[in-house]
């Protein structure tokens, strides 16, 4: 089962509630919310205030992707604001087990994001704690970048790792997903597909959600 996670990074920020409604009605399962701090990545985006403002407007799973340094300091606020799933970057967490434990204790689902170059072995000993692993297929910071195909074998390897251990961890892919790349990542074992520009940059975002799902064979 493929889940679609539209990234509001490419939505119209003056009409966010409306954009969210469109993709929710189109059947998207997750709402991908990209949080950037201008330090971990060279861009600044969304804070907990926006998550809180959107929360009463949607029943989608709020999938909050923290591209920030020192995420431990901000996790409680994002969960209070309505995050259902919180992803921290392994590269930003020197005490990853502690960071993940905090998210779990606060009652949210827990994910780890890995940059394209980061090997899978950094999550080897925390994998059983994870609801989701987010593999970046672009260098994080901006929407509309080109898919990095070198990550495909990493998706397959993670999928094998999860199967061998009998886990139910979801594999989310983020960056450059469209109707051409969705089938590649789905075939490699991904089941949650983030798409920003391919959905909100389309003339008909609802149709784009359906097209990406269909291209992935779902
Ligand atoms: C990039 C963000 C992505 C971004 C994806 O740093 O994490 O979620 O919105 O945008 P597209 O789908 O346009 O590559
Ligand atoms: Zn993201």
Short mmCIF file of N, CA and C in Angstrom, two decimals, residues 31-150:
data_model
loop_
_atom_site.label_atom_id
_atom_site.label_comp_id
_atom_site.label_asym_id
_atom_site.label_seq_id
_atom_site.Cartn_x
_atom_site.Cartn_y
_atom_site.Cartn_z
N UNK A 31 0.34 14.61 5.56
CA UNK A 31 0.69 15.97 5.15
C UNK A 31 2.13 16.20 5.59
N UNK A 32 3.02 16.37 4.61
CA UNK A 32 4.45 16.49 4.91
C UNK A 32 4.79 17.96 5.16
N UNK A 33 5.30 18.23 6.36
CA UNK A 33 5.57 19.61 6.78
C UNK A 33 7.07 19.78 6.99
N UNK A 34 7.69 20.59 6.14
CA UNK A 34 9.15 20.75 6.12
C UNK A 34 9.58 21.91 6.99
N UNK A 35 10.27 21.60 8.07
CA UNK A 35 10.72 22.61 9.03
C UNK A 35 12.22 22.83 8.84
N UNK A 36 12.61 24.06 8.50
CA UNK A 36 14.03 24.37 8.23
C UNK A 36 14.45 25.58 9.05
N UNK A 37 15.70 25.55 9.52
CA UNK A 37 16.15 26.56 10.49
C UNK A 37 17.22 27.52 9.98
N UNK A 38 17.65 27.36 8.73
CA UNK A 38 18.72 28.23 8.23
C UNK A 38 20.10 27.87 8.76
N UNK A 39 20.19 26.76 9.50
CA UNK A 39 21.49 26.30 10.02
C UNK A 39 21.80 24.88 9.55
N UNK A 40 20.90 23.96 9.88
CA UNK A 40 21.11 22.59 9.39
C UNK A 40 20.98 22.55 7.88
N UNK A 41 20.06 23.37 7.36
CA UNK A 41 19.89 23.53 5.91
C UNK A 41 19.85 25.02 5.59
N UNK A 42 20.22 25.40 4.37
CA UNK A 42 20.32 26.83 4.05
C UNK A 42 18.99 27.47 3.66
N UNK A 43 17.96 27.27 4.47
CA UNK A 43 16.64 27.84 4.16
C UNK A 43 15.86 27.90 5.47
N UNK A 44 14.89 28.81 5.54
CA UNK A 44 14.06 28.94 6.74
C UNK A 44 12.61 28.78 6.30
N UNK A 45 11.85 27.94 7.02
CA UNK A 45 10.46 27.73 6.57
C UNK A 45 9.46 27.85 7.71
N UNK A 46 9.00 26.70 8.17
CA UNK A 46 7.80 26.63 9.00
C UNK A 46 8.14 26.35 10.46
N UNK A 47 7.40 26.99 11.38
CA UNK A 47 7.56 26.71 12.80
C UNK A 47 6.28 26.11 13.38
N UNK A 48 6.28 25.84 14.67
CA UNK A 48 5.13 25.20 15.31
C UNK A 48 3.83 26.01 15.18
N UNK A 49 3.94 27.33 15.05
CA UNK A 49 2.74 28.16 14.93
C UNK A 49 1.89 27.76 13.73
N UNK A 50 2.56 27.44 12.63
CA UNK A 50 1.83 27.07 11.41
C UNK A 50 1.22 25.68 11.56
N UNK A 51 1.95 24.78 12.20
CA UNK A 51 1.40 23.44 12.45
C UNK A 51 0.13 23.57 13.28
N UNK A 52 0.20 24.39 14.31
CA UNK A 52 -0.96 24.59 15.19
C UNK A 52 -2.14 25.21 14.44
N UNK A 53 -1.84 26.16 13.57
CA UNK A 53 -2.92 26.83 12.82
C UNK A 53 -3.57 25.88 11.83
N UNK A 54 -2.79 24.94 11.28
CA UNK A 54 -3.35 24.01 10.28
C UNK A 54 -4.13 22.87 10.94
N UNK A 55 -3.76 22.54 12.17
CA UNK A 55 -4.30 21.33 12.82
C UNK A 55 -5.83 21.22 12.77
N UNK A 56 -6.58 22.28 13.12
CA UNK A 56 -8.06 22.13 13.08
C UNK A 56 -8.62 22.02 11.67
N UNK A 57 -7.78 22.24 10.66
CA UNK A 57 -8.26 22.21 9.28
C UNK A 57 -8.12 20.86 8.60
N UNK A 58 -7.53 19.88 9.29
CA UNK A 58 -7.21 18.63 8.59
C UNK A 58 -7.15 17.43 9.53
N UNK A 59 -7.58 16.28 8.99
CA UNK A 59 -7.45 15.02 9.74
C UNK A 59 -6.31 14.17 9.22
N UNK A 60 -5.54 14.68 8.26
CA UNK A 60 -4.42 13.91 7.75
C UNK A 60 -3.37 13.70 8.85
N UNK A 61 -2.54 12.68 8.65
CA UNK A 61 -1.41 12.47 9.55
C UNK A 61 -0.41 13.60 9.29
N UNK A 62 -0.13 14.39 10.32
CA UNK A 62 0.84 15.48 10.18
C UNK A 62 2.25 14.91 10.37
N UNK A 63 2.97 14.88 9.25
CA UNK A 63 4.29 14.26 9.15
C UNK A 63 5.32 15.40 9.15
N UNK A 64 5.91 15.65 10.32
CA UNK A 64 6.77 16.83 10.48
C UNK A 64 8.24 16.44 10.32
N UNK A 65 8.87 16.99 9.29
CA UNK A 65 10.24 16.68 8.92
C UNK A 65 11.13 17.80 9.43
N UNK A 66 11.84 17.54 10.52
CA UNK A 66 12.65 18.57 11.17
C UNK A 66 14.04 18.62 10.56
N UNK A 67 14.29 19.64 9.76
CA UNK A 67 15.63 19.86 9.19
C UNK A 67 16.26 20.99 9.99
N UNK A 68 16.49 20.69 11.28
CA UNK A 68 16.99 21.73 12.19
C UNK A 68 18.06 21.13 13.10
N UNK A 69 18.95 22.00 13.54
CA UNK A 69 19.92 21.59 14.57
C UNK A 69 19.22 21.52 15.91
N UNK A 70 19.75 20.74 16.80
CA UNK A 70 19.21 20.61 18.16
C UNK A 70 17.69 20.38 18.18
N UNK A 71 17.19 19.40 17.44
CA UNK A 71 15.74 19.20 17.38
C UNK A 71 15.12 18.89 18.75
N UNK A 72 15.89 18.32 19.68
CA UNK A 72 15.34 17.95 21.00
C UNK A 72 14.65 19.14 21.67
N UNK A 73 15.18 20.34 21.44
CA UNK A 73 14.66 21.54 22.10
C UNK A 73 13.28 21.94 21.55
N UNK A 74 12.97 21.50 20.34
CA UNK A 74 11.73 21.97 19.69
C UNK A 74 10.67 20.89 19.53
N UNK A 75 11.07 19.63 19.72
CA UNK A 75 10.14 18.52 19.54
C UNK A 75 8.86 18.67 20.39
N UNK A 76 8.98 19.01 21.70
CA UNK A 76 7.76 19.11 22.50
C UNK A 76 6.76 20.12 21.93
N UNK A 77 7.27 21.23 21.45
CA UNK A 77 6.38 22.27 20.90
C UNK A 77 5.68 21.79 19.63
N UNK A 78 6.40 21.07 18.77
CA UNK A 78 5.78 20.58 17.54
C UNK A 78 4.71 19.53 17.84
N UNK A 79 4.96 18.70 18.84
CA UNK A 79 3.97 17.67 19.18
C UNK A 79 2.74 18.34 19.80
N UNK A 80 2.97 19.33 20.65
CA UNK A 80 1.86 20.07 21.24
C UNK A 80 1.04 20.76 20.15
N UNK A 81 1.70 21.21 19.11
CA UNK A 81 1.03 21.92 18.01
C UNK A 81 0.23 20.97 17.11
N UNK A 82 0.47 19.66 17.23
CA UNK A 82 -0.35 18.73 16.45
C UNK A 82 0.40 17.77 15.55
N UNK A 83 1.73 17.67 15.69
CA UNK A 83 2.48 16.70 14.88
C UNK A 83 2.10 15.29 15.30
N UNK A 84 1.78 14.43 14.32
CA UNK A 84 1.49 13.02 14.62
C UNK A 84 2.75 12.18 14.53
N UNK A 85 3.61 12.56 13.60
CA UNK A 85 4.84 11.83 13.33
C UNK A 85 5.96 12.86 13.26
N UNK A 86 7.04 12.61 13.97
CA UNK A 86 8.16 13.56 13.95
C UNK A 86 9.42 12.84 13.46
N UNK A 87 10.04 13.42 12.44
CA UNK A 87 11.28 12.88 11.88
C UNK A 87 12.42 13.80 12.22
N UNK A 88 13.44 13.26 12.83
CA UNK A 88 14.66 14.05 13.07
C UNK A 88 15.75 13.52 12.16
N UNK A 89 16.70 14.37 11.80
CA UNK A 89 17.83 13.93 10.99
C UNK A 89 18.89 13.29 11.87
N UNK A 90 19.35 12.12 11.50
CA UNK A 90 20.42 11.46 12.25
C UNK A 90 21.65 12.37 12.32
N UNK A 91 21.87 13.14 11.23
CA UNK A 91 23.07 14.00 11.16
C UNK A 91 23.00 15.14 12.18
N UNK A 92 21.80 15.44 12.69
CA UNK A 92 21.63 16.55 13.64
C UNK A 92 21.50 16.05 15.07
N UNK A 93 21.62 14.74 15.28
CA UNK A 93 21.38 14.15 16.60
C UNK A 93 22.57 13.34 17.10
N UNK A 94 23.46 13.96 17.88
CA UNK A 94 24.59 13.19 18.43
C UNK A 94 24.12 12.11 19.40
N UNK A 95 22.95 12.31 20.00
CA UNK A 95 22.40 11.31 20.94
C UNK A 95 21.06 10.85 20.38
N UNK A 96 21.14 10.14 19.26
CA UNK A 96 19.93 9.80 18.51
C UNK A 96 18.93 9.00 19.35
N UNK A 97 19.41 8.05 20.12
CA UNK A 97 18.50 7.24 20.94
C UNK A 97 17.72 8.12 21.91
N UNK A 98 18.39 9.10 22.48
CA UNK A 98 17.71 10.02 23.40
C UNK A 98 16.65 10.85 22.66
N UNK A 99 17.01 11.34 21.48
CA UNK A 99 16.07 12.16 20.70
C UNK A 99 14.82 11.36 20.36
N UNK A 100 15.01 10.11 19.94
CA UNK A 100 13.89 9.27 19.55
C UNK A 100 13.03 8.92 20.76
N UNK A 101 13.69 8.68 21.89
CA UNK A 101 12.95 8.34 23.11
C UNK A 101 12.02 9.48 23.52
N UNK A 102 12.52 10.71 23.38
CA UNK A 102 11.68 11.85 23.76
C UNK A 102 10.41 11.90 22.90
N UNK A 103 10.56 11.70 21.61
CA UNK A 103 9.40 11.76 20.70
C UNK A 103 8.38 10.71 21.11
N UNK A 104 8.87 9.50 21.36
CA UNK A 104 7.99 8.39 21.77
C UNK A 104 7.28 8.70 23.08
N UNK A 105 8.04 9.20 24.05
CA UNK A 105 7.46 9.50 25.37
C UNK A 105 6.38 10.56 25.28
N UNK A 106 6.50 11.45 24.31
CA UNK A 106 5.50 12.51 24.16
C UNK A 106 4.31 12.04 23.32
N UNK A 107 4.34 10.79 22.90
CA UNK A 107 3.15 10.19 22.28
C UNK A 107 3.05 10.32 20.77
N UNK A 108 4.11 10.77 20.10
CA UNK A 108 4.05 10.86 18.64
C UNK A 108 4.75 9.65 18.02
N UNK A 109 4.47 9.43 16.75
CA UNK A 109 5.21 8.41 16.02
C UNK A 109 6.59 8.95 15.70
N UNK A 110 7.54 8.03 15.54
CA UNK A 110 8.92 8.48 15.48
C UNK A 110 9.61 8.03 14.18
N UNK A 111 10.34 8.98 13.59
CA UNK A 111 11.06 8.69 12.36
C UNK A 111 12.46 9.26 12.39
N UNK A 112 13.35 8.64 11.59
CA UNK A 112 14.69 9.19 11.38
C UNK A 112 14.86 9.48 9.90
N UNK A 113 15.40 10.66 9.60
CA UNK A 113 15.70 11.02 8.21
C UNK A 113 17.19 10.91 7.98
N UNK A 114 17.56 10.44 6.79
CA UNK A 114 18.97 10.32 6.41
C UNK A 114 19.22 11.09 5.12
N UNK A 115 20.26 11.91 5.11
CA UNK A 115 20.69 12.59 3.89
C UNK A 115 21.15 11.56 2.86
N UNK A 116 21.21 11.95 1.59
CA UNK A 116 21.57 10.98 0.54
C UNK A 116 22.87 10.22 0.81
N UNK A 117 23.87 10.90 1.40
CA UNK A 117 25.18 10.25 1.57
C UNK A 117 25.29 9.45 2.86
N UNK A 118 24.32 9.58 3.75
CA UNK A 118 24.46 8.95 5.08
C UNK A 118 24.15 7.46 5.00
N UNK A 119 25.07 6.63 5.45
CA UNK A 119 24.83 5.18 5.35
C UNK A 119 23.76 4.70 6.32
N UNK A 120 23.17 3.55 5.98
CA UNK A 120 22.09 2.99 6.79
C UNK A 120 22.57 2.52 8.16
N UNK A 121 23.88 2.26 8.29
CA UNK A 121 24.32 1.67 9.56
C UNK A 121 24.13 2.61 10.76
N UNK A 122 23.90 3.91 10.53
CA UNK A 122 23.67 4.81 11.67
C UNK A 122 22.34 4.50 12.38
N UNK A 123 21.42 3.80 11.69
CA UNK A 123 20.14 3.49 12.35
C UNK A 123 20.05 2.01 12.75
N UNK A 124 21.12 1.27 12.53
CA UNK A 124 21.07 -0.17 12.78
C UNK A 124 20.54 -0.52 14.17
N UNK A 125 21.02 0.18 15.19
CA UNK A 125 20.67 -0.20 16.56
C UNK A 125 19.44 0.52 17.10
N UNK A 126 18.85 1.40 16.30
CA UNK A 126 17.60 2.04 16.75
C UNK A 126 16.42 1.63 15.89
N UNK A 127 16.67 0.84 14.87
CA UNK A 127 15.61 0.48 13.92
C UNK A 127 14.33 -0.05 14.59
N UNK A 128 14.44 -0.91 15.62
CA UNK A 128 13.21 -1.42 16.23
C UNK A 128 12.35 -0.33 16.89
N UNK A 129 12.94 0.84 17.19
CA UNK A 129 12.17 1.93 17.81
C UNK A 129 11.37 2.73 16.79
N UNK A 130 11.69 2.54 15.52
CA UNK A 130 11.21 3.48 14.50
C UNK A 130 9.89 3.07 13.85
N UNK A 131 9.00 4.04 13.71
CA UNK A 131 7.79 3.81 12.91
C UNK A 131 8.09 4.04 11.44
N UNK A 132 9.10 4.86 11.16
CA UNK A 132 9.38 5.24 9.78
C UNK A 132 10.84 5.67 9.60
N UNK A 133 11.39 5.35 8.44
CA UNK A 133 12.70 5.88 8.05
C UNK A 133 12.48 6.72 6.81
N UNK A 134 13.00 7.95 6.84
CA UNK A 134 12.85 8.86 5.70
C UNK A 134 14.20 8.93 4.97
N UNK A 135 14.22 8.45 3.76
CA UNK A 135 15.46 8.54 2.97
C UNK A 135 15.34 9.72 2.01
N UNK A 136 16.28 10.65 2.13
CA UNK A 136 16.30 11.82 1.25
C UNK A 136 16.87 11.43 -0.12
N UNK A 137 16.17 11.84 -1.17
CA UNK A 137 16.67 11.62 -2.52
C UNK A 137 17.05 12.96 -3.19
N UNK A 138 17.16 14.00 -2.34
CA UNK A 138 17.82 15.26 -2.73
C UNK A 138 18.57 15.72 -1.48
N UNK A 139 19.47 16.67 -1.64
CA UNK A 139 20.08 17.29 -0.46
C UNK A 139 19.05 18.25 0.12
N UNK A 140 18.68 18.09 1.39
CA UNK A 140 17.56 18.85 1.93
C UNK A 140 17.79 20.36 1.93
N UNK A 141 16.71 21.09 1.81
CA UNK A 141 16.79 22.55 1.87
C UNK A 141 15.82 23.25 0.94
N UNK A 142 15.52 22.60 -0.18
CA UNK A 142 14.67 23.27 -1.17
C UNK A 142 13.77 22.26 -1.89
N UNK A 143 12.62 22.75 -2.32
CA UNK A 143 11.76 21.94 -3.18
C UNK A 143 12.23 22.04 -4.62
N UNK A 144 11.73 21.16 -5.45
CA UNK A 144 11.98 21.26 -6.89
C UNK A 144 13.35 20.83 -7.36
N UNK A 145 14.09 20.07 -6.54
CA UNK A 145 15.42 19.61 -6.97
C UNK A 145 15.31 18.26 -7.68
N UNK A 146 16.44 17.88 -8.30
CA UNK A 146 16.48 16.67 -9.10
C UNK A 146 16.74 15.44 -8.23
N UNK A 147 15.97 14.41 -8.47
CA UNK A 147 16.10 13.10 -7.81
C UNK A 147 17.51 12.54 -7.95
N UNK A 148 18.08 12.04 -6.86
CA UNK A 148 19.43 11.44 -6.88
C UNK A 148 19.29 9.91 -6.96
N UNK A 149 19.52 9.32 -8.15
CA UNK A 149 19.23 7.89 -8.33
C UNK A 149 20.16 6.97 -7.54
N UNK A 150 21.31 7.48 -7.09
CA UNK A 150 22.25 6.65 -6.32
C UNK A 150 21.63 6.14 -5.01
#
